[in-house]
Amino acid sequence: MASSGPFLLAVTLATALLLPAQGALKVEIASGSVGAVQKVVQMLTDMSSKAKEESKAEQISFAQFEEFCGNQQASLQKQIQGETLEIESKSSEADKLASDVAGLGEAIGSLQADVESFSSDKKAQAEQRAKDRKEFLAEQQDYAESIDALERAISVLQKQSYDRTALLQLSESSQLPAKAQEMIGAFLGMMNDDDASAKGTDPLSYEAPEANAYEFQSTNIVELLKGLRSDFVAKKAQLEKEEMNSQH
């Protein structure tokens, strides 16, 4: 044992001191000095007792140190186990966070793609809306001009003055629907045919066309033009309603 070192050292020292003392004892005996021998024996006894006490104290100290080391070892092992568990927990948590980061990265990428797609769709919708608005304004104006032209045509025919210049302008007006132009053109053709007949007839025998004939034809035309006007007014109102709804 390591604790027996000091004891062996003390015994060795005592032996080393005892050997000269024995020689001295022989000398003292020889010289008849008993007191010197007793001193040497007492000294050796004291040294032996002291060595034993020191050895015992060292053994106690070693035992205490060994117990301390054992306790510390158990404490450190427990602490290491706790730290190991915490490391494993942190490692697992880190793996989960890494997985979450990867998932969030994919989600962010997907959202960015959605944003780009939405932005592109929004731009396309804005362009389409601007185009639709332009077409609406043009169609609205076309309806408004056609309605105005129909109202002027109706007004001219209802006056029964049959202003040929005004009727001719209306028949050639691009603002007037094609069907209305045809009707007014036919009415003007009828009037021109009557004039041509009058030129080739003896003035004395020529009879002017009856106003009732023109009035009958104009009345029919007016009714047709009113129907067209009502149809255009309804279409214009529907167009404006659809435009208003498209703005929401």
C-alpha positions as a Python dict, from the first residue, in 0.01 Angstrom:
ca = {
    (1, 'M'): (0, 0, 0),
    (2, 'A'): (111, 354, -66),
    (3, 'S'): (22, 450, 295),
    (4, 'S'): (295, 216, 440),
    (5, 'G'): (571, 427, 284),
    (6, 'P'): (624, 666, 576),
    (7, 'F'): (608, 377, 826),
    (8, 'L'): (881, 185, 641),
    (9, 'L'): (1080, 502, 620),
    (10, 'A'): (1049, 552, 995),
    (11, 'V'): (1153, 190, 1066),
    (12, 'T'): (1449, 227, 834),
    (13, 'L'): (1553, 545, 1008),
    (14, 'A'): (1511, 382, 1348),
    (15, 'T'): (1721, 88, 1238),
    (16, 'A'): (1987, 319, 1103),
    (17, 'L'): (1995, 504, 1430),
    (18, 'L'): (1978, 187, 1634),
    (19, 'L'): (2287, 35, 1487),
    (20, 'P'): (2516, 317, 1603),
    (21, 'A'): (2328, 320, 1927),
    (22, 'Q'): (2401, -46, 1980),
    (23, 'G'): (2765, 22, 1922),
    (24, 'A'): (2745, 310, 2162),
    (25, 'L'): (2560, 87, 2407),
    (26, 'K'): (2841, -160, 2402),
    (27, 'V'): (3083, 119, 2458),
    (28, 'E'): (2872, 264, 2735),
    (29, 'I'): (2826, -77, 2892),
    (30, 'A'): (3183, -126, 2864),
    (31, 'S'): (3235, 207, 3023),
    (32, 'G'): (2962, 132, 3272),
    (33, 'S'): (2723, 417, 3155),
    (34, 'V'): (2367, 274, 3193),
    (35, 'G'): (2198, 617, 3168),
    (36, 'A'): (2313, 664, 2810),
    (37, 'V'): (2160, 334, 2706),
    (38, 'Q'): (1826, 426, 2857),
    (39, 'K'): (1826, 755, 2665),
    (40, 'V'): (1888, 578, 2338),
    (41, 'V'): (1614, 326, 2405),
    (42, 'Q'): (1373, 604, 2498),
    (43, 'M'): (1461, 793, 2181),
    (44, 'L'): (1397, 490, 1967),
    (45, 'T'): (1070, 424, 2143),
    (46, 'D'): (960, 781, 2085),
    (47, 'M'): (1057, 766, 1718),
    (48, 'S'): (867, 441, 1671),
    (49, 'S'): (555, 583, 1838),
    (50, 'K'): (576, 897, 1627),
    (51, 'A'): (621, 696, 1310),
    (52, 'K'): (315, 486, 1395),
    (53, 'E'): (105, 797, 1466),
    (54, 'E'): (213, 959, 1141),
    (55, 'S'): (142, 637, 953),
    (56, 'K'): (-204, 616, 1108),
    (57, 'A'): (-273, 982, 1032),
    (58, 'E'): (-160, 928, 676),
    (59, 'Q'): (-382, 625, 643),
    (60, 'I'): (-676, 829, 772),
    (61, 'S'): (-594, 1111, 531),
    (62, 'F'): (-561, 868, 243),
    (63, 'A'): (-892, 705, 333),
    (64, 'Q'): (-1057, 1046, 346),
    (65, 'F'): (-900, 1143, 14),
    (66, 'E'): (-1006, 812, -138),
    (67, 'E'): (-1360, 867, -12),
    (68, 'F'): (-1353, 1223, -150),
    (69, 'C'): (-1234, 1097, -487),
    (70, 'G'): (-1506, 834, -490),
    (71, 'N'): (-1771, 1090, -408),
    (72, 'Q'): (-1635, 1328, -669),
    (73, 'Q'): (-1623, 1051, -925),
    (74, 'A'): (-1987, 961, -862),
    (75, 'S'): (-2084, 1329, -875),
    (76, 'L'): (-1890, 1384, -1196),
    (77, 'Q'): (-2038, 1074, -1354),
    (78, 'K'): (-2385, 1193, -1264),
    (79, 'Q'): (-2305, 1539, -1396),
    (80, 'I'): (-2160, 1391, -1715),
    (81, 'Q'): (-2471, 1180, -1763),
    (82, 'G'): (-2689, 1489, -1716),
    (83, 'E'): (-2476, 1691, -1957),
    (84, 'T'): (-2483, 1405, -2206),
    (85, 'L'): (-2862, 1393, -2191),
    (86, 'E'): (-2879, 1769, -2233),
    (87, 'I'): (-2641, 1753, -2528),
    (88, 'E'): (-2855, 1484, -2688),
    (89, 'S'): (-3165, 1694, -2622),
    (90, 'K'): (-3001, 2005, -2767),
    (91, 'S'): (-2876, 1804, -3063),
    (92, 'S'): (-3226, 1670, -3127),
    (93, 'E'): (-3366, 2020, -3090),
    (94, 'A'): (-3103, 2153, -3331),
    (95, 'D'): (-3195, 1883, -3585),
    (96, 'K'): (-3562, 1977, -3551),
    (97, 'L'): (-3483, 2346, -3591),
    (98, 'A'): (-3273, 2267, -3898),
    (99, 'S'): (-3565, 2071, -4040),
    (100, 'D'): (-3801, 2357, -3956),
    (101, 'V'): (-3566, 2605, -4123),
    (102, 'A'): (-3556, 2389, -4435),
    (103, 'G'): (-3936, 2365, -4434),
    (104, 'L'): (-3973, 2740, -4383),
    (105, 'G'): (-3723, 2799, -4662),
    (106, 'E'): (-3938, 2593, -4897),
    (107, 'A'): (-4250, 2777, -4778),
    (108, 'I'): (-4081, 3113, -4834),
    (109, 'G'): (-3976, 3003, -5182),
    (110, 'S'): (-4331, 2896, -5257),
    (111, 'L'): (-4471, 3224, -5124),
    (112, 'Q'): (-4222, 3423, -5330),
    (113, 'A'): (-4331, 3231, -5638),
    (114, 'D'): (-4694, 3306, -5548),
    (115, 'V'): (-4614, 3675, -5504),
    (116, 'E'): (-4444, 3685, -5843),
    (117, 'S'): (-4739, 3503, -5998),
    (118, 'F'): (-4989, 3736, -5828),
    (119, 'S'): (-4790, 4039, -5938),
    (120, 'S'): (-4784, 3911, -6295),
    (121, 'D'): (-5159, 3836, -6281),
    (122, 'K'): (-5228, 4178, -6132),
    (123, 'K'): (-5030, 4347, -6408),
    (124, 'A'): (-5213, 4144, -6673),
    (125, 'Q'): (-5548, 4223, -6511),
    (126, 'A'): (-5461, 4594, -6498),
    (127, 'E'): (-5366, 4589, -6866),
    (128, 'Q'): (-5684, 4399, -6954),
    (129, 'R'): (-5890, 4638, -6742),
    (130, 'A'): (-5740, 4938, -6921),
    (131, 'K'): (-5817, 4772, -7254),
    (132, 'D'): (-6173, 4690, -7148),
    (133, 'R'): (-6222, 5045, -7023),
    (134, 'K'): (-6105, 5186, -7354),
    (135, 'E'): (-6340, 4955, -7543),
    (136, 'F'): (-6625, 5048, -7310),
    (137, 'L'): (-6575, 5421, -7365),
    (138, 'A'): (-6562, 5370, -7742),
    (139, 'E'): (-6876, 5152, -7741),
    (140, 'Q'): (-7055, 5388, -7504),
    (141, 'Q'): (-6977, 5681, -7731),
    (142, 'D'): (-7090, 5481, -8034),
    (143, 'Y'): (-7424, 5404, -7867),
    (144, 'A'): (-7464, 5766, -7757),
    (145, 'E'): (-7392, 5897, -8107),
    (146, 'S'): (-7623, 5641, -8264),
    (147, 'I'): (-7905, 5731, -8022),
    (148, 'D'): (-7852, 6099, -8097),
    (149, 'A'): (-7859, 6032, -8473),
    (150, 'L'): (-8177, 5827, -8438),
    (151, 'E'): (-8343, 6103, -8239),
    (152, 'R'): (-8251, 6358, -8507),
    (153, 'A'): (-8384, 6130, -8780),
    (154, 'I'): (-8707, 6080, -8587),
    (155, 'S'): (-8736, 6454, -8535),
    (156, 'V'): (-8690, 6528, -8906),
    (157, 'L'): (-8945, 6268, -9014),
    (158, 'Q'): (-9199, 6371, -8751),
    (159, 'K'): (-9194, 6731, -8873),
    (160, 'Q'): (-9323, 6599, -9208),
    (161, 'S'): (-9119, 6866, -9383),
    (162, 'Y'): (-8912, 6587, -9534),
    (163, 'D'): (-8597, 6799, -9555),
    (164, 'R'): (-8406, 6606, -9819),
    (165, 'T'): (-8070, 6756, -9725),
    (166, 'A'): (-8114, 6654, -9362),
    (167, 'L'): (-8243, 6310, -9462),
    (168, 'L'): (-7952, 6261, -9701),
    (169, 'Q'): (-7701, 6352, -9430),
    (170, 'L'): (-7865, 6110, -9191),
    (171, 'S'): (-7870, 5829, -9450),
    (172, 'E'): (-7495, 5875, -9501),
    (173, 'S'): (-7410, 5925, -9134),
    (174, 'S'): (-7185, 5655, -8988),
    (175, 'Q'): (-7343, 5727, -8652),
    (176, 'L'): (-7677, 5597, -8770),
    (177, 'P'): (-7727, 5219, -8764),
    (178, 'A'): (-7709, 5050, -9105),
    (179, 'K'): (-8075, 4942, -9085),
    (180, 'A'): (-8185, 5301, -9022),
    (181, 'Q'): (-7967, 5424, -9309),
    (182, 'E'): (-8134, 5174, -9542),
    (183, 'M'): (-8483, 5282, -9439),
    (184, 'I'): (-8408, 5652, -9478),
    (185, 'G'): (-8231, 5582, -9808),
    (186, 'A'): (-8536, 5391, -9934),
    (187, 'F'): (-8761, 5678, -9830),
    (188, 'L'): (-8538, 5925, -10016),
    (189, 'G'): (-8543, 5690, -10319),
    (190, 'M'): (-8920, 5695, -10318),
    (191, 'M'): (-8918, 6075, -10311),
    (192, 'N'): (-8663, 6091, -10596),
    (193, 'D'): (-8867, 5846, -10802),
    (194, 'D'): (-9170, 6072, -10765),
    (195, 'D'): (-8964, 6373, -10876),
    (196, 'A'): (-8834, 6186, -11180),
    (197, 'S'): (-9185, 6088, -11277),
    (198, 'A'): (-9295, 6447, -11245),
    (199, 'K'): (-9020, 6568, -11482),
    (200, 'G'): (-9125, 6332, -11761),
    (201, 'T'): (-9497, 6417, -11738),
    (202, 'D'): (-9697, 6700, -11886),
    (203, 'P'): (-9723, 6964, -11619),
    (204, 'L'): (-10090, 6997, -11692),
    (205, 'S'): (-10152, 6627, -11639),
    (206, 'Y'): (-9903, 6575, -11347),
    (207, 'E'): (-10054, 6508, -11009),
    (208, 'A'): (-9832, 6559, -10705),
    (209, 'P'): (-9795, 6255, -10483),
    (210, 'E'): (-10031, 6254, -10200),
    (211, 'A'): (-9888, 6374, -9871),
    (212, 'N'): (-10061, 6081, -9709),
    (213, 'A'): (-9831, 5842, -9895),
    (214, 'Y'): (-9518, 6011, -9754),
    (215, 'E'): (-9677, 6039, -9415),
    (216, 'F'): (-9761, 5669, -9413),
    (217, 'Q'): (-9408, 5571, -9510),
    (218, 'S'): (-9247, 5817, -9267),
    (219, 'T'): (-9471, 5698, -8984),
    (220, 'N'): (-9360, 5340, -9038),
    (221, 'I'): (-8998, 5449, -9052),
    (222, 'V'): (-9036, 5658, -8735),
    (223, 'E'): (-9178, 5361, -8549),
    (224, 'L'): (-8888, 5143, -8664),
    (225, 'L'): (-8638, 5414, -8568),
    (226, 'K'): (-8798, 5448, -8225),
    (227, 'G'): (-8766, 5074, -8180),
    (228, 'L'): (-8398, 5096, -8272),
    (229, 'R'): (-8351, 5387, -8034),
    (230, 'S'): (-8512, 5195, -7746),
    (231, 'D'): (-8293, 4896, -7825),
    (232, 'F'): (-7979, 5111, -7829),
    (233, 'V'): (-8076, 5288, -7507),
    (234, 'A'): (-8124, 4951, -7337),
    (235, 'K'): (-7792, 4820, -7469),
    (236, 'K'): (-7615, 5137, -7358),
    (237, 'A'): (-7765, 5106, -7008),
    (238, 'Q'): (-7662, 4738, -6989),
    (239, 'L'): (-7311, 4825, -7105),
    (240, 'E'): (-7278, 5096, -6836),
    (241, 'K'): (-7412, 4857, -6571),
    (242, 'E'): (-7157, 4591, -6664),
    (243, 'E'): (-6881, 4850, -6654),
    (244, 'M'): (-6988, 4963, -6308),
    (245, 'N'): (-6994, 4602, -6182),
    (246, 'S'): (-6649, 4531, -6325),
    (247, 'Q'): (-6504, 4813, -6114),
    (248, 'H'): (-6583, 4627, -5789),
}
